[in-house]
XYZ file of N, CA, C and O in Angstrom:
240
model
N 0.820 -1.192 0.000
C 0.000 0.000 0.000
C 0.866 1.259 0.000
O 0.574 2.202 -0.699
N 1.915 1.211 0.809
C 2.792 2.373 0.900
C 3.503 2.633 -0.425
O 3.713 3.789 -0.810
N 3.840 1.564 -1.123
C 4.491 1.708 -2.434
C 3.547 2.394 -3.413
O 3.952 3.291 -4.161
N 2.291 2.008 -3.391
C 1.309 2.638 -4.279
C 1.130 4.121 -3.964
O 0.999 4.943 -4.875
N 1.133 4.455 -2.688
C 1.018 5.865 -2.307
C 2.230 6.670 -2.760
O 2.097 7.808 -3.222
N 3.417 6.092 -2.649
C 4.632 6.784 -3.098
C 4.600 6.991 -4.609
O 4.963 8.063 -5.109
N 4.156 5.973 -5.332
C 4.062 6.114 -6.794
C 3.003 7.142 -7.193
O 3.211 7.918 -8.132
N 1.886 7.162 -6.475
C 0.848 8.159 -6.760
C 1.352 9.567 -6.492
O 1.096 10.490 -7.272
N 2.068 9.734 -5.412
C 2.621 11.052 -5.091
C 3.630 11.494 -6.150
O 3.650 12.649 -6.558
N 4.436 10.559 -6.613
C 5.403 10.881 -7.673
C 4.672 11.267 -8.956
O 5.041 12.218 -9.634
N 3.602 10.551 -9.286
C 2.858 10.829 -10.505
C 2.182 12.205 -10.445
O 2.222 12.965 -11.399
N 1.571 12.535 -9.280
C 0.937 13.844 -9.135
C 1.969 14.966 -9.220
O 1.707 16.018 -9.798
N 3.125 14.748 -8.647
C 4.190 15.748 -8.723
C 4.638 15.946 -10.170
O 4.854 17.067 -10.622
N 4.758 14.851 -10.893
C 5.170 14.929 -12.306
C 4.084 15.601 -13.145
O 4.379 16.413 -14.015
N 2.817 15.283 -12.858
C 1.703 15.836 -13.623
C 1.569 17.345 -13.429
O 1.244 18.081 -14.364
N 1.849 17.826 -12.237
C 1.755 19.251 -11.932
C 3.049 20.005 -12.244
O 3.158 21.181 -11.932
N 4.032 19.311 -12.803
C 5.335 19.891 -13.161
C 6.062 20.497 -11.969
O 6.746 21.507 -12.078
N 5.894 19.893 -10.800
C 6.591 20.364 -9.606
C 7.981 19.756 -9.502
O 8.883 20.373 -8.976
N 8.123 18.540 -9.957
C 9.399 17.820 -9.917
C 9.991 17.793 -8.512
O 11.161 18.056 -8.299
N 9.139 17.493 -7.537
C 9.576 17.369 -6.145
C 10.385 16.099 -5.922
O 11.208 16.035 -5.017
N 10.132 15.099 -6.739
C 10.769 13.805 -6.538
C 11.613 13.446 -7.744
O 11.210 13.640 -8.878
N 12.783 12.923 -7.440
C 13.598 12.352 -8.498
C 13.300 10.863 -8.562
O 12.894 10.250 -7.570
N 13.498 10.282 -9.700
C 13.210 8.867 -9.882
C 14.046 8.015 -8.928
O 13.568 7.047 -8.345
N 15.304 8.402 -8.739
C 16.198 7.650 -7.861
C 15.707 7.664 -6.416
O 15.755 6.654 -5.714
N 15.229 8.817 -5.950
C 14.721 8.924 -4.579
C 13.494 8.040 -4.371
O 13.358 7.373 -3.345
N 12.592 8.048 -5.347
C 11.386 7.233 -5.232
C 11.732 5.755 -5.239
O 11.193 4.981 -4.444
N 12.631 5.341 -6.108
C 13.026 3.936 -6.151
C 13.731 3.517 -4.865
O 13.548 2.395 -4.393
N 14.498 4.412 -4.278
C 15.155 4.117 -3.006
C 14.123 3.927 -1.904
O 14.223 2.997 -1.093
N 13.108 4.789 -1.866
C 12.052 4.655 -0.864
C 11.280 3.351 -1.031
O 10.958 2.676 -0.053
N 10.985 2.989 -2.275
C 10.280 1.733 -2.529
C 11.143 0.552 -2.114
O 10.659 -0.401 -1.495
N 12.426 0.608 -2.421
C 13.349 -0.468 -2.066
C 13.433 -0.639 -0.544
O 13.330 -1.749 -0.026
N 13.567 0.460 0.181
C 13.669 0.387 1.638
C 12.358 -0.078 2.276
O 12.369 -0.828 3.262
N 11.242 0.346 1.720
C 9.948 -0.106 2.221
C 9.779 -1.605 2.006
O 9.288 -2.324 2.886
N 10.204 -2.083 0.843
C 10.124 -3.513 0.554
C 11.019 -4.305 1.497
O 10.611 -5.364 2.005
N 12.219 -3.820 1.758
C 13.107 -4.496 2.692
C 12.514 -4.540 4.104
O 12.604 -5.566 4.787
N 11.917 -3.448 4.539
C 11.305 -3.412 5.865
C 10.141 -4.395 5.943
O 9.974 -5.085 6.958
N 9.344 -4.485 4.873
C 8.232 -5.431 4.852
C 8.745 -6.866 4.913
O 8.223 -7.687 5.678
N 9.763 -7.183 4.138
C 10.306 -8.536 4.139
C 10.932 -8.888 5.484
O 10.793 -10.017 5.960
N 11.606 -7.930 6.088
C 12.195 -8.164 7.398
C 11.101 -8.448 8.429
O 11.222 -9.371 9.239
N 10.044 -7.680 8.386
C 8.928 -7.897 9.298
C 8.295 -9.264 9.053
O 7.942 -9.972 9.999
N 8.164 -9.658 7.810
C 7.593 -10.954 7.467
C 8.452 -12.096 7.989
O 7.939 -13.060 8.560
N 9.769 -11.986 7.846
C 10.675 -13.031 8.321
C 10.647 -13.125 9.839
O 10.567 -14.221 10.410
N 10.691 -11.999 10.520
C 10.692 -12.005 11.982
C 9.367 -12.540 12.520
O 9.342 -13.379 13.431
N 8.260 -12.101 11.954
C 6.954 -12.578 12.399
C 6.790 -14.066 12.114
O 6.292 -14.825 12.955
N 7.204 -14.495 10.933
C 7.102 -15.909 10.581
C 7.957 -16.791 11.457
O 7.511 -17.855 11.915
N 9.188 -16.372 11.725
C 10.058 -17.184 12.577
C 9.549 -17.211 14.017
O 9.618 -18.242 14.687
N 8.999 -16.106 14.503
C 8.418 -16.082 15.841
C 7.238 -17.048 15.924
O 7.100 -17.799 16.898
N 6.398 -17.043 14.900
C 5.265 -17.963 14.876
C 5.741 -19.410 14.886
O 5.206 -20.244 15.619
N 6.738 -19.729 14.077
C 7.242 -21.103 14.024
C 7.844 -21.541 15.362
O 7.627 -22.664 15.814
N 8.585 -20.664 16.000
C 9.188 -20.992 17.303
C 8.104 -21.204 18.350
O 8.130 -22.181 19.109
N 7.128 -20.305 18.402
C 6.055 -20.443 19.387
C 5.182 -21.672 19.098
O 4.736 -22.349 20.022
N 4.961 -21.941 17.825
C 4.182 -23.122 17.458
C 4.908 -24.403 17.868
O 4.289 -25.354 18.338
N 6.216 -24.440 17.700
C 6.999 -25.611 18.091
C 7.016 -25.783 19.609
O 6.832 -26.873 20.124
N 7.251 -24.695 20.329
C 7.356 -24.796 21.788
C 6.004 -25.030 22.462
O 5.962 -25.424 23.617
N 4.915 -24.823 21.750
C 3.582 -25.039 22.334
C 3.378 -26.500 22.746
O 2.669 -26.775 23.705
N 4.017 -27.420 22.062
C 3.833 -28.827 22.391
C 4.484 -29.207 23.737
O 4.182 -30.240 24.289
N 5.349 -28.346 24.238
C 6.018 -28.613 25.509
C 5.418 -27.785 26.661
O 6.067 -27.585 27.686
N 4.189 -27.344 26.506
C 3.557 -26.501 27.530
C 3.365 -27.292 28.820
O 3.273 -28.523 28.818
N 3.309 -26.590 29.927
C 3.213 -27.238 31.237
C 1.778 -27.595 31.601
O 1.549 -28.535 32.362
N 0.800 -26.853 31.147
C -0.595 -27.160 31.474
C -1.498 -26.716 30.360
O -1.223 -26.031 29.480
């Protein structure tokens, strides 16, 4: 969703001839957002797997 908003903002800036964003800056923001999403996915997934595994050893 955030990537779509960044692209929309870039398009509106280009359409109004403001040139607030350079292509490189927008691609960097999209790249960093994607990395943050993937990192969150890996951490959440690994936490789920660890908790799911340890659930079988519960005390009560």
